[in-house]
Each structure stands twice: as structure tokens, then as C-alpha cells.
mmCIF file of C-alpha atoms in Angstrom:
data_model
loop_
_atom_site.group_PDB
_atom_site.id
_atom_site.type_symbol
_atom_site.label_atom_id
_atom_site.label_comp_id
_atom_site.label_asym_id
_atom_site.label_seq_id
_atom_site.Cartn_x
_atom_site.Cartn_y
_atom_site.Cartn_z
ATOM 1 C CA MET A 23 -45.872 21.223 34.545
ATOM 2 C CA ASP A 24 -43.151 20.351 32.072
ATOM 3 C CA ILE A 25 -44.118 18.324 29.077
ATOM 4 C CA PRO A 26 -42.713 14.810 29.519
ATOM 5 C CA PRO A 27 -40.378 13.641 26.739
ATOM 6 C CA PHE A 28 -42.593 10.633 25.958
ATOM 7 C CA ARG A 29 -46.150 9.978 24.966
ATOM 8 C CA VAL A 30 -48.427 9.932 27.972
ATOM 9 C CA THR A 31 -51.059 7.233 27.701
ATOM 10 C CA ALA A 32 -53.376 5.599 30.189
ATOM 11 C CA ALA A 33 -50.988 2.661 30.401
ATOM 12 C CA THR A 34 -48.117 5.037 31.174
ATOM 13 C CA LEU A 35 -50.110 6.566 34.015
ATOM 14 C CA ASP A 36 -50.970 3.099 35.349
ATOM 15 C CA VAL A 37 -47.304 2.130 35.305
ATOM 16 C CA LEU A 38 -46.346 5.320 37.109
ATOM 17 C CA GLU A 39 -48.980 4.625 39.755
ATOM 18 C CA ALA A 40 -47.579 1.137 40.186
ATOM 19 C CA LEU A 41 -44.086 2.554 40.554
ATOM 20 C CA LEU A 42 -45.313 4.989 43.202
ATOM 21 C CA GLY A 43 -46.455 2.112 45.388
ATOM 22 C CA PRO A 44 -44.676 1.144 48.607
ATOM 23 C CA ASP A 45 -43.222 -2.038 47.171
ATOM 24 C CA ASP A 46 -39.455 -1.698 46.914
ATOM 25 C CA GLN A 47 -38.816 -4.717 44.708
ATOM 26 C CA LEU A 48 -40.715 -3.971 41.557
ATOM 27 C CA TYR A 49 -39.789 -5.953 38.474
ATOM 28 C CA GLY A 50 -41.529 -6.048 35.136
ATOM 29 C CA LEU A 51 -44.066 -8.749 35.863
ATOM 30 C CA ARG A 52 -44.977 -7.299 39.261
ATOM 31 C CA ILE A 53 -45.377 -3.821 37.778
ATOM 32 C CA ALA A 54 -47.614 -5.234 35.052
ATOM 33 C CA GLU A 55 -49.742 -7.011 37.659
ATOM 34 C CA ASN A 56 -50.046 -3.921 39.810
ATOM 35 C CA ALA A 57 -50.810 -1.719 36.840
ATOM 36 C CA GLY A 58 -53.319 -4.166 35.395
ATOM 37 C CA ARG A 59 -51.637 -4.057 32.012
ATOM 38 C CA LYS A 60 -50.130 -6.586 29.647
ATOM 39 C CA THR A 61 -46.490 -7.330 30.285
ATOM 40 C CA GLY A 62 -45.655 -6.813 26.645
ATOM 41 C CA SER A 63 -46.838 -3.232 26.832
ATOM 42 C CA VAL A 64 -45.252 -2.511 30.214
ATOM 43 C CA TYR A 65 -41.679 -3.279 29.159
ATOM 44 C CA PRO A 66 -41.653 -0.620 26.401
ATOM 45 C CA ILE A 67 -43.152 1.917 28.790
ATOM 46 C CA LEU A 68 -40.454 1.158 31.350
ATOM 47 C CA ALA A 69 -37.829 1.505 28.627
ATOM 48 C CA ARG A 70 -39.191 4.910 27.623
ATOM 49 C CA LEU A 71 -39.323 6.066 31.240
ATOM 50 C CA GLU A 72 -35.784 4.866 31.823
ATOM 51 C CA GLU A 73 -34.593 6.601 28.701
ATOM 52 C CA ALA A 74 -36.227 9.820 29.884
ATOM 53 C CA GLY A 75 -34.507 9.530 33.265
ATOM 54 C CA TRP A 76 -37.686 9.088 35.274
ATOM 55 C CA VAL A 77 -36.908 5.473 36.172
ATOM 56 C CA VAL A 78 -33.720 3.745 37.176
ATOM 57 C CA SER A 79 -33.212 0.019 37.149
ATOM 58 C CA ALA A 80 -30.751 -2.362 38.708
ATOM 59 C CA TRP A 81 -30.114 -6.071 38.695
ATOM 60 C CA GLU A 82 -31.103 -8.267 41.554
ATOM 61 C CA GLN A 83 -28.354 -8.538 44.158
ATOM 62 C CA ASP A 84 -29.172 -11.991 45.507
ATOM 63 C CA GLU A 85 -26.978 -15.009 45.182
ATOM 64 C CA PRO A 86 -26.638 -15.783 41.491
ATOM 65 C CA SER A 87 -26.497 -19.502 42.191
ATOM 66 C CA ALA A 88 -29.755 -19.487 44.132
ATOM 67 C CA ARG A 89 -31.829 -18.647 41.087
ATOM 68 C CA GLY A 90 -31.198 -18.750 37.411
ATOM 69 C CA PRO A 91 -31.571 -15.452 35.656
ATOM 70 C CA ARG A 92 -31.604 -12.273 37.673
ATOM 71 C CA ARG A 93 -34.560 -10.001 37.950
ATOM 72 C CA ARG A 94 -34.395 -6.340 37.050
ATOM 73 C CA PHE A 95 -35.810 -3.990 39.657
ATOM 74 C CA TYR A 96 -37.264 -0.646 38.670
ATOM 75 C CA ARG A 97 -37.852 2.403 40.813
ATOM 76 C CA LEU A 98 -38.525 6.053 40.208
ATOM 77 C CA SER A 99 -35.570 8.386 40.221
ATOM 78 C CA PRO A 100 -35.676 11.458 42.508
ATOM 79 C CA ASP A 101 -36.501 13.644 39.539
ATOM 80 C CA GLY A 102 -39.017 11.177 38.213
ATOM 81 C CA LEU A 103 -40.784 10.883 41.542
ATOM 82 C CA GLY A 104 -41.920 14.487 41.599
ATOM 83 C CA ALA A 105 -42.577 14.537 37.885
ATOM 84 C CA ALA A 106 -44.688 11.394 38.078
ATOM 85 C CA ARG A 107 -46.761 12.787 40.919
ATOM 86 C CA ALA A 108 -47.281 16.045 39.053
ATOM 87 C CA LEU A 109 -48.216 14.182 35.892
ATOM 88 C CA LEU A 110 -50.723 11.973 37.682
ATOM 89 C CA LEU A 111 -52.283 14.895 39.506
ATOM 90 C CA HIS A 112 -52.511 16.794 36.227
ATOM 91 C CA HIS A 113 -54.163 13.955 34.322
ATOM 92 C CA ARG A 114 -56.182 12.126 36.968
ATOM 93 C CA GLY A 115 -56.428 14.548 39.827
ATOM 94 C CA ALA A 116 -55.290 11.956 42.379
ATOM 95 C CA ILE A 117 -52.813 9.150 42.859
ATOM 96 C CA ARG A 118 -54.288 5.730 43.437
ATOM 97 C CA GLN A 119 -52.484 3.134 45.441
ATOM 98 C CA ARG A 120 -51.689 0.160 43.291
ATOM 99 C CA THR A 121 -50.142 -2.380 45.585
ATOM 100 C CA ALA A 122 -52.419 -5.332 44.903
ATOM 101 C CA PRO A 123 -53.175 -6.718 41.465
ATOM 102 C CA ALA A 124 -55.793 -4.575 39.836
ATOM 103 C CA VAL A 125 -59.246 -6.085 40.006
ATOM 104 C CA ARG A 126 -60.947 -6.250 36.666
ATOM 105 C CA GLY A 127 -64.684 -6.145 36.524
ATOM 106 C CA PHE A 128 -66.749 -6.068 39.720
ATOM 107 C CA ALA A 129 -64.860 -5.081 42.826
ATOM 108 C CA PRO A 130 -66.752 -5.159 46.130
ATOM 109 C CA GLN A 131 -66.710 -1.807 47.792
ATOM 110 C CA PRO A 132 -68.519 -0.554 50.923
ATOM 111 C CA ALA A 133 -71.635 1.450 50.486
ATOM 112 C CA PRO A 134 -71.097 5.225 50.424
ATOM 113 C CA GLU A 135 -72.918 5.817 53.699
ATOM 114 C CA TRP A 136 -70.689 3.295 55.460
ATOM 115 C CA ARG A 137 -67.463 5.000 54.563
ATOM 116 C CA GLY A 138 -65.692 6.548 57.511
ATOM 117 C CA TRP A 139 -67.364 4.389 60.114
ATOM 118 C CA SER A 140 -64.459 2.081 60.582
ATOM 119 C CA MET B 11 -62.771 -50.817 14.531
ATOM 120 C CA SER B 12 -63.643 -47.150 14.654
ATOM 121 C CA SER B 13 -64.467 -47.362 18.364
ATOM 122 C CA VAL B 14 -61.067 -48.914 19.040
ATOM 123 C CA VAL B 15 -59.347 -46.139 17.134
ATOM 124 C CA LEU B 16 -61.427 -43.548 18.946
ATOM 125 C CA PHE B 17 -60.517 -45.112 22.291
ATOM 126 C CA VAL B 18 -56.830 -45.099 21.440
ATOM 127 C CA VAL B 19 -56.981 -41.490 20.335
ATOM 128 C CA VAL B 20 -59.001 -40.231 23.283
ATOM 129 C CA ALA B 21 -57.499 -42.321 26.053
ATOM 130 C CA LEU B 22 -53.876 -42.527 24.985
ATOM 131 C CA ALA B 23 -52.876 -40.116 22.276
ATOM 132 C CA VAL B 24 -54.551 -36.953 23.523
ATOM 133 C CA PRO B 25 -53.148 -37.157 27.085
ATOM 134 C CA MET B 26 -49.717 -37.933 25.676
ATOM 135 C CA VAL B 27 -49.858 -34.941 23.354
ATOM 136 C CA VAL B 28 -51.117 -32.655 26.112
ATOM 137 C CA ALA B 29 -48.449 -33.857 28.527
ATOM 138 C CA GLU B 30 -45.767 -33.459 25.908
ATOM 139 C CA CYS B 31 -46.946 -29.959 25.058
ATOM 140 C CA GLY B 32 -46.901 -29.095 28.733
ATOM 141 C CA GLU B 33 -43.355 -30.325 29.058
ATOM 142 C CA VAL B 34 -42.179 -28.582 25.924
ATOM 143 C CA SER B 35 -43.917 -25.269 26.582
ATOM 144 C CA PRO B 36 -41.452 -23.805 29.140
ATOM 145 C CA TRP B 37 -38.529 -24.715 26.927
ATOM 146 C CA LEU B 38 -40.281 -23.224 23.928
ATOM 147 C CA ALA B 39 -41.145 -20.105 25.923
ATOM 148 C CA ARG B 40 -37.492 -19.586 26.790
ATOM 149 C CA LYS B 41 -36.545 -20.023 23.156
ATOM 150 C CA VAL B 42 -39.195 -17.540 22.068
ATOM 151 C CA LEU B 43 -37.977 -14.958 24.561
ATOM 152 C CA GLY B 44 -34.375 -15.409 23.498
ATOM 153 C CA TRP B 45 -35.326 -15.117 19.852
ATOM 154 C CA ALA B 46 -37.397 -12.008 20.548
ATOM 155 C CA ALA B 47 -34.645 -10.345 22.541
ATOM 156 C CA ARG B 48 -32.204 -10.906 19.701
ATOM 157 C CA ARG B 49 -34.580 -9.041 17.387
ATOM 158 C CA LEU B 50 -34.162 -5.836 19.414
ATOM 159 C CA ARG B 51 -32.122 -2.904 18.214
ATOM 160 C CA PRO B 52 -29.506 -1.978 19.314
ATOM 161 C CA PRO B 53 -28.123 -5.482 19.906
ATOM 162 C CA ASP B 54 -26.839 -4.707 23.408
ATOM 163 C CA LYS B 55 -30.424 -4.823 24.597
ATOM 164 C CA ALA B 56 -30.621 -8.501 23.794
ATOM 165 C CA GLU B 57 -28.578 -9.784 26.720
ATOM 166 C CA ARG B 58 -30.319 -7.572 29.248
ATOM 167 C CA TYR B 59 -33.854 -8.307 28.157
ATOM 168 C CA THR B 60 -33.170 -12.002 27.736
ATOM 169 C CA GLU B 61 -32.132 -12.339 31.379
ATOM 170 C CA GLU B 62 -34.884 -10.007 32.581
ATOM 171 C CA TRP B 63 -37.615 -11.783 30.674
ATOM 172 C CA LEU B 64 -36.365 -15.222 31.655
ATOM 173 C CA ALA B 65 -36.391 -14.166 35.316
ATOM 174 C CA ASP B 66 -39.950 -12.922 34.959
ATOM 175 C CA LEU B 67 -40.914 -16.066 33.080
ATOM 176 C CA GLU B 68 -40.126 -18.145 36.150
ATOM 177 C CA GLU B 69 -42.674 -16.135 38.102
ATOM 178 C CA VAL B 70 -45.430 -17.002 35.645
ATOM 179 C CA PRO B 71 -47.407 -19.991 36.914
ATOM 180 C CA GLY B 72 -48.304 -22.950 34.738
ATOM 181 C CA LYS B 73 -46.660 -24.405 31.677
ATOM 182 C CA LEU B 74 -48.787 -23.450 28.735
ATOM 183 C CA THR B 75 -49.296 -20.080 30.396
ATOM 184 C CA LYS B 76 -45.565 -19.518 30.190
ATOM 185 C CA LEU B 77 -45.662 -20.032 26.452
ATOM 186 C CA GLY B 78 -48.576 -17.651 26.034
ATOM 187 C CA TRP B 79 -46.866 -15.050 28.182
ATOM 188 C CA ALA B 80 -43.672 -15.386 26.178
ATOM 189 C CA LEU B 81 -45.536 -15.008 22.913
ATOM 190 C CA GLY B 82 -47.250 -11.904 24.225
ATOM 191 C CA VAL B 83 -43.975 -10.362 25.289
ATOM 192 C CA ALA B 84 -42.381 -11.308 21.989
ATOM 193 C CA PHE B 85 -45.071 -9.784 19.824
ATOM 194 C CA LEU B 86 -46.031 -6.778 21.921
ATOM 195 C CA GLY B 87 -42.728 -5.918 23.504
ATOM 196 C CA VAL B 88 -40.426 -6.380 20.590
ATOM 197 C CA LEU B 89 -42.565 -4.316 18.255
ATOM 198 C CA ARG B 90 -42.481 -1.370 20.641
ATOM 199 C CA LEU B 91 -38.996 -1.779 22.069
ATOM 200 C CA ARG B 92 -37.354 -2.091 18.706
ATOM 201 C CA GLU B 93 -35.873 1.164 17.563
ATOM 202 C CA PRO B 94 -36.478 2.013 13.929
ATOM 203 C CA LYS B 95 -33.731 1.681 11.435
ATOM 204 C CA HIS B 96 -31.813 4.808 10.584
ATOM 205 C CA SER B 97 -33.180 6.191 7.378
ATOM 206 C CA LEU B 98 -31.015 7.574 4.617
ATOM 207 C CA ASP B 99 -29.695 11.079 5.128
ATOM 208 C CA TRP B 100 -30.938 13.228 2.273
ATOM 209 C CA THR B 101 -29.433 16.483 3.547
ATOM 210 C CA PRO B 102 -27.942 18.325 0.555
ATOM 211 C CA ARG B 103 -24.222 18.901 0.838
ATOM 212 C CA PRO B 104 -21.713 20.496 -1.535
ATOM 213 C CA VAL B 105 -19.998 18.010 -3.748
ATOM 214 C CA ALA B 106 -16.327 17.639 -2.835
ATOM 215 C CA SER B 107 -15.165 15.738 -5.895
ATOM 216 C CA PRO B 108 -15.301 17.298 -9.373
ATOM 217 C CA PHE B 109 -18.493 16.632 -11.176
ATOM 218 C CA ALA B 110 -18.807 15.471 -14.730
ATOM 219 C CA THR B 111 -20.156 18.795 -15.944
ATOM 220 C CA ASP B 112 -17.330 20.866 -14.420
ATOM 221 C CA SER B 113 -14.905 22.501 -16.800
ATOM 222 C CA VAL B 114 -11.705 24.498 -16.685
ATOM 223 C CA PHE B 115 -13.797 27.655 -16.235
ATOM 224 C CA GLY B 116 -15.073 26.441 -12.917
ATOM 225 C CA PRO B 117 -17.568 24.104 -11.446
ATOM 226 C CA ALA B 118 -20.880 23.754 -13.056
ATOM 227 C CA SER B 119 -23.490 26.091 -11.682
ATOM 228 C CA ALA B 120 -26.848 25.036 -10.550
ATOM 229 C CA GLN B 121 -28.541 27.551 -12.840
ATOM 230 C CA PRO B 122 -31.255 26.090 -14.947
ATOM 231 C CA ALA B 123 -30.552 25.485 -18.576
ATOM 232 C CA ARG B 124 -31.453 28.275 -21.000
ATOM 233 C CA VAL B 125 -34.823 27.637 -22.439
ATOM 234 C CA ILE B 126 -35.037 28.108 -26.198
ATOM 235 C CA PRO B 127 -38.513 29.086 -27.230
ATOM 236 C CA GLN B 128 -39.888 26.688 -29.734
ATOM 237 C CA GLN B 129 -41.136 27.912 -33.072
ATOM 238 C CA THR B 130 -44.670 26.822 -33.278
ATOM 239 C CA ALA B 131 -46.922 27.089 -36.276
ATOM 240 C CA PRO B 132 -49.860 29.458 -35.992
ATOM 241 C CA HIS B 133 -52.886 27.686 -34.771
ATOM 242 C CA PRO B 134 -55.630 27.462 -37.341
ATOM 243 C CA PRO B 135 -58.858 29.182 -36.514
ATOM 244 C CA ALA B 136 -61.343 27.165 -34.596
ATOM 245 C CA ILE B 137 -64.055 25.567 -36.622
ATOM 246 C CA PRO B 138 -67.456 25.754 -35.070
ATOM 247 C CA SER B 139 -68.647 22.264 -34.413
ATOM 248 C CA VAL B 140 -72.284 23.229 -34.198
ATOM 249 C CA THR B 141 -73.790 25.255 -36.983
ATOM 250 C CA ARG B 142 -77.219 26.672 -36.988
ATOM 251 C CA SER B 143 -79.389 26.121 -39.937
ATOM 252 C CA LEU B 144 -80.027 29.791 -40.663
ATOM 253 C CA GLU B 145 -76.403 30.776 -40.474
ATOM 254 C CA PRO B 146 -74.256 30.565 -43.550
ATOM 255 C CA VAL B 147 -71.921 27.628 -43.630
ATOM 256 C CA PHE B 148 -68.477 28.569 -44.796
ATOM 257 C CA PRO B 149 -66.472 26.050 -46.699
ATOM 258 C CA GLU B 150 -63.672 24.372 -44.828
ATOM 259 C CA PRO B 151 -60.316 25.966 -45.396
ATOM 260 C CA ASP B 152 -58.061 23.992 -47.620
ATOM 261 C CA TYR B 153 -55.035 24.289 -45.363
ATOM 262 C CA LEU B 154 -56.636 22.083 -42.782
ATOM 263 C CA PRO B 155 -56.454 18.509 -43.932
ATOM 264 C CA ARG B 156 -59.286 16.393 -42.722
ATOM 265 C CA ARG B 157 -58.757 12.731 -42.328
ATOM 266 C CA ARG B 158 -61.968 10.938 -42.800
ATOM 267 C CA ALA B 159 -62.633 7.310 -42.552
ATOM 268 C CA PRO B 160 -63.153 5.787 -45.977
ATOM 269 C CA GLU B 161 -66.708 5.284 -46.944
ATOM 270 C CA PRO B 162 -67.849 1.695 -46.739
ATOM 271 C CA GLN B 163 -67.818 0.330 -50.249
ATOM 272 C CA PRO B 164 -69.508 -2.758 -51.610
ATOM 273 C CA TRP B 165 -67.190 -5.695 -51.729
ATOM 274 C CA GLU B 166 -65.053 -6.011 -54.767
ATOM 275 C CA PRO B 167 -62.745 -8.799 -55.674
ATOM 276 C CA PRO B 168 -59.076 -7.972 -55.282
ATOM 277 C CA HIS B 169 -58.606 -8.370 -59.036
ATOM 278 C CA PRO B 170 -61.690 -7.373 -60.943
ATOM 279 C CA GLY B 171 -60.930 -9.631 -63.849
ATOM 280 C CA SER B 172 -60.234 -12.713 -61.792
ATOM 281 C CA ARG B 173 -62.649 -15.357 -60.603
ATOM 282 C CA PHE B 174 -62.150 -14.750 -56.898
ATOM 283 C CA PHE B 175 -65.282 -13.808 -55.074
ATOM 284 C CA GLN B 176 -66.212 -13.288 -51.498
ATOM 285 C CA ARG B 177 -68.017 -16.532 -50.986
ATOM 286 C CA TYR B 178 -66.512 -19.913 -51.516
ATOM 287 C CA TYR B 179 -69.503 -21.103 -53.489
ATOM 288 C CA ASP B 180 -69.141 -18.233 -55.949
ATOM 289 C CA ASN B 181 -65.657 -19.362 -56.763
ATOM 290 C CA TRP B 182 -65.811 -23.118 -56.696
ATOM 291 C CA GLY B 183 -69.424 -24.058 -56.362
ATOM 292 C CA ASN B 184 -69.945 -24.793 -59.998
ATOM 293 C CA THR B 185 -66.797 -26.854 -60.278
ATOM 294 C CA VAL B 186 -67.625 -30.512 -60.468
ATOM 295 C CA HIS B 187 -65.183 -33.301 -60.384
ATOM 296 C CA VAL B 188 -65.362 -36.930 -59.604
ATOM 297 C CA ARG B 189 -63.083 -38.709 -57.229
ATOM 298 C CA ARG B 190 -62.801 -42.343 -56.457
ATOM 299 C CA TYR B 191 -60.950 -43.889 -53.612
ATOM 300 C CA ALA B 192 -60.942 -47.388 -55.065
ATOM 301 C CA TYR B 193 -61.775 -48.991 -58.331
ATOM 302 C CA ASP B 194 -64.416 -51.234 -56.853
ATOM 303 C CA GLU B 195 -66.301 -48.358 -55.285
ATOM 304 C CA ASP B 196 -68.716 -46.020 -56.903
ATOM 305 C CA PRO B 197 -67.247 -42.688 -57.864
ATOM 306 C CA GLU B 198 -68.088 -39.734 -55.673
ATOM 307 C CA VAL B 199 -69.207 -36.497 -57.251
ATOM 308 C CA VAL B 200 -67.680 -33.560 -55.443
ATOM 309 C CA TYR B 201 -68.798 -30.009 -55.951
ATOM 310 C CA GLY B 202 -66.035 -27.571 -55.325
ATOM 311 C CA ALA B 203 -62.333 -27.366 -55.680
ATOM 312 C CA THR B 204 -60.102 -30.222 -54.793
ATOM 313 C CA PRO B 205 -58.714 -29.654 -51.321
ATOM 314 C CA LYS B 206 -54.972 -29.531 -51.024
ATOM 315 C CA ALA B 207 -54.779 -32.246 -48.432
ATOM 316 C CA ALA B 208 -57.224 -34.491 -50.203
ATOM 317 C CA PRO B 209 -56.172 -37.974 -51.099
ATOM 318 C CA PRO B 210 -55.206 -38.460 -54.708
ATOM 319 C CA VAL B 211 -58.080 -39.016 -57.003
ATOM 320 C CA ILE B 212 -57.717 -42.256 -58.808
ATOM 321 C CA GLY B 213 -58.899 -42.660 -62.305
ATOM 322 C CA ASP B 214 -59.737 -39.044 -62.914
#
């Protein structure tokens, strides 16, 4: 695996997992919610990823008069998609789905013996 | 009186202040985000992040929450998004313009200056600081001047023949003179010299 041109932290991996989700309209606040991180730390990570070419961003294409300021949507570039998957598999061994806001603290989960029944 | 004031503060002033803060918070949050985006380097980031952050600010629920979110973005995001200033370039380069030490024979070389050895006096032999009692003690050589503190001497007057002594009483204690401040008062016998700032002695 190539060494990424930025510092890989746990927050960076969380942001990459959020970007790998199925949601196609990911903006800064949504990515921060999905990653379970502070918004102030997610924007610099997105800037570093965009500078490295792993992430591309584009302005919202809706009617400009409908809303005030436009949102900025982020998605992984084709090169960044494979690199992000390789980086997550290297560091965490798996890729978690981060579509819903991350639950902090106790999260109800089924008992181990009940898994696979449904 | 105090209960009336307390009622006014609790029932009227506090809700007004809270409501006003709630109304002002979104406006203040937008100002904070704009100010923070203008702090970014390079400056072309400012317009982009201002619009992006303002769009995300509308998604944040609440009023005071917006202000807190904006402050968090301003303090966390700006510190990490801001590129450092370019430091001074200290790479050595050849000097294009003639230097002050150049001459008609060519530019000054970077060779170090010729070091002239200094003529130093021979060091005197070391004097043992600790001498044993059974060993002979050699006299100190006369070429080595020794500066010793002067021995404490008993006090002497600056002029041996004068009457100045160390203590005031030795000088003026036996001097007696009479001074009177008024004719109708009894004269005062003063032992010692007449002070300079003393009032004039009348009838002396």
C-alpha cells in the first residue's frame, strides 16, 4: 500500500468511512455527523484529502434562489476510492458502514447467539 | 424593595435577555464564520468556505447551537486550515553586487582571516595551596605580586593633630554653651556644638 501524502489519524479514517457510504449528497456537516467527529476537525481533513486528490468537491446544483448559500458536496475520486478502501483495510481490517449518525456511548445490539437468525 | 427588584429581574429581564440572545445568535454565528473564513490563507479560500459554512450553518438546529457550532468551526477549522506563513529563505547564494571588501584584485575570498599568535607571558609556576607541616615552605617568589586586603587597623582620626574623633561626643560633648530663645525665659544649657540650622542664640 502506498503511503498517503497526509497524516492518517483516527478522524481521517472515520471521514473516509463516511465518504464510502451510499449517500451521494455528502456535505461537511453530514460527513461530520456520519463520522461522529467535530465539524471543525472534519473540514481540515476534507481539505487535506482534496489536496491529495482523494476527494473531489462540487457546489450544489439546485436553484440558487431556493436557498441562500450553496452547499459543497464531497465524494471520493476514482483513485481515492481504492486508496481509501486499502487504507481502511490496512488500519482497521474492515470497512464499517457509516450511514447513520454515529451512536456515542451505549448502542443496543443483538446478543451474539441471536445473530444470523433473522 | 429587594423582592420587587428580584421579580423584575427574574420575570422580565432574564427572558428578555435570553430572547434577545436567541435572536442575535444566528446573526452573530454568520459574522463569526465570515470573520473566520477571512482569516484563512490563501485568501481565495475565504469566499468558498464562507458560503460552504453558511450553508451548513442553516442545517444546524437551534439558535444558540448555531453560535456554538460557528465558534467551534472558527477555532478548530481555521487553526488547521490556515496554511503557515512562508518563512524566510536562508539558502546561501553568490552575491551579485560587489561587496564592500572587494578590491581591484578580485572579490574578497571567504578564507578566514590569518590568525596572529599572541605573545603571552610565561605562566608563573603554580603555588601549592596546601602545604604540609613537615615539608619545607619556600618563600613566595618576588615576581608574583600578591594583593592582600589591608589589615584592619584601629580607627584613627583623619588628621592626627585635629580634634575630630569617631564619636560625636568625643568631639563636641565637652562643649557647653547657653542659648536663650527669649529674654523672659530661662537660658538653656546645651552640651555640644551649635547646630547649623539652629535658631540664633540671643544674648550669648
